[in-house]
Coordinates of C-alpha atoms in Angstrom, one line a residue:
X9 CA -12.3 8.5 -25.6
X10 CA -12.0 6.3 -21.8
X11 CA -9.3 4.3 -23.8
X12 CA -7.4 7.6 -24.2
X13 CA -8.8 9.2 -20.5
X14 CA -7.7 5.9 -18.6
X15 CA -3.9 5.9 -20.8
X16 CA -3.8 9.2 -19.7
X17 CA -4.4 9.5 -16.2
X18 CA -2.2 6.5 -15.7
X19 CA 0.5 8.2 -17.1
X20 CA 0.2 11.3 -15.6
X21 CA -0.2 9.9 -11.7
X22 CA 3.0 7.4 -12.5
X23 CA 5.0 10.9 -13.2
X24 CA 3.5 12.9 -10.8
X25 CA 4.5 10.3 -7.9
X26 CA 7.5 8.5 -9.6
X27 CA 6.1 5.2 -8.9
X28 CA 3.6 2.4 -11.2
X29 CA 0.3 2.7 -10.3
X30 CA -0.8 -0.8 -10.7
X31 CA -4.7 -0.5 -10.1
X32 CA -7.8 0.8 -11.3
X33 CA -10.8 2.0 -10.0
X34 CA -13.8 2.8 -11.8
X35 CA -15.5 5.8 -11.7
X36 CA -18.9 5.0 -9.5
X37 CA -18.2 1.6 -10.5
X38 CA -21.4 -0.2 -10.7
X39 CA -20.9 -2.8 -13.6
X40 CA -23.2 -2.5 -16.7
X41 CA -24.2 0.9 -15.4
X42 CA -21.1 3.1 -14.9
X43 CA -18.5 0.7 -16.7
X44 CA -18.9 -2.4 -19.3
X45 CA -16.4 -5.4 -19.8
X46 CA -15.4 -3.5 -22.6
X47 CA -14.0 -0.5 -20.5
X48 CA -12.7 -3.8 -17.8
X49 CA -10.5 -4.6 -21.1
X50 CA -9.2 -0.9 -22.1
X51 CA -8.4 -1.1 -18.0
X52 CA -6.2 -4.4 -18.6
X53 CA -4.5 -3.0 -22.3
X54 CA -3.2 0.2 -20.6
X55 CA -0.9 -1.9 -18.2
X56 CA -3.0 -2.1 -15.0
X57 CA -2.8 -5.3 -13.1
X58 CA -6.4 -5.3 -11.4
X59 CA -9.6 -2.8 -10.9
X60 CA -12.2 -2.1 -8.8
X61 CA -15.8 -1.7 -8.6
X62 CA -18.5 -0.8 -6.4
X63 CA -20.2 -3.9 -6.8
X64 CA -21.3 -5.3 -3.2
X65 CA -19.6 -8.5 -2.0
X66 CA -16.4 -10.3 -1.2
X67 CA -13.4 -11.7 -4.1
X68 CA -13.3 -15.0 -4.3
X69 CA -10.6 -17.2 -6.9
X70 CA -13.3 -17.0 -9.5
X71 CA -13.7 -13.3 -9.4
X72 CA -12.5 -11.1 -12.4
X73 CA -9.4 -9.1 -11.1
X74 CA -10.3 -6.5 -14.0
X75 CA -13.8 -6.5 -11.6
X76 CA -13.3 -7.0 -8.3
X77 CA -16.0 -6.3 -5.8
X78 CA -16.1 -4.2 -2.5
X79 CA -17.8 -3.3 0.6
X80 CA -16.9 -0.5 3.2
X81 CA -15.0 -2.1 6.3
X82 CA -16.4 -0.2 8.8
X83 CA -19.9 0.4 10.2
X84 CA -21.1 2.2 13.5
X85 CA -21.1 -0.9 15.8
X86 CA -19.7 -4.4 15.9
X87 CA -23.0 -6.0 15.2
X88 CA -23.6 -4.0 12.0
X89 CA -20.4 -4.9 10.8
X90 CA -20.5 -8.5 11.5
X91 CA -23.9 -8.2 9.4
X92 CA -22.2 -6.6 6.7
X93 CA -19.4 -9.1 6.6
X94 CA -22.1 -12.1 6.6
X95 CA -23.8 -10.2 3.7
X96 CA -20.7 -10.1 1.7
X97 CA -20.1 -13.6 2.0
X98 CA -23.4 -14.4 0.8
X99 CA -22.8 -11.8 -2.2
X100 CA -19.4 -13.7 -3.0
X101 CA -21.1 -17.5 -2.4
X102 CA -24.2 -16.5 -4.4
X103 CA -22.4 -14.7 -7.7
X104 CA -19.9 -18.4 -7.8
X105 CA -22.7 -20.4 -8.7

């Protein structure tokens, strides 16, 4: 069935718009709760070339482009953000070892 829903809704925006749509993003998109690497490799076998998550942190080299963490890039002041952005670093450094 997500084989079939993800083959399908790639098909259907790439005619609707006329153009590839190259990446995925999953639904929620925690990992092991809303999506398994089994879904990561149904993403990669109907033609997509990367897919993201919700998991917190930053991409590193290492970092599964079938997976590929994010964070939201804007927060209320400049403090905050700078906090987030150290955060996300930490996520990235932490998950490479």
């Amino acid at each position: 069935l997500a084989l079939r829903e993800i083959r399908d809704s790639k098909h259907r925006l790439e005619t609707e718009l006329g153009v590839e749509v190259p990446l995925f993003a999953y639904p929620n998109g925690r990992p092991g709760t809303d999506y398994t690497a089994a879904h990561a490799g149904m993403v990669r076998a109907c033609g997509f070339r990367g897919a993201m998550s919700t998991a917190p942190g930053a991409a590193s080299q290492a970092s599964d482009v079938f997976q590929m963490p994010r964070f939201l890039p804007w927060d209320r002041t400049g403090l905050r953000f700078a906090v987030r952005m150290l955060l996300n670093l930490r996520t990235r450094v932490d998950s490479a070892r």
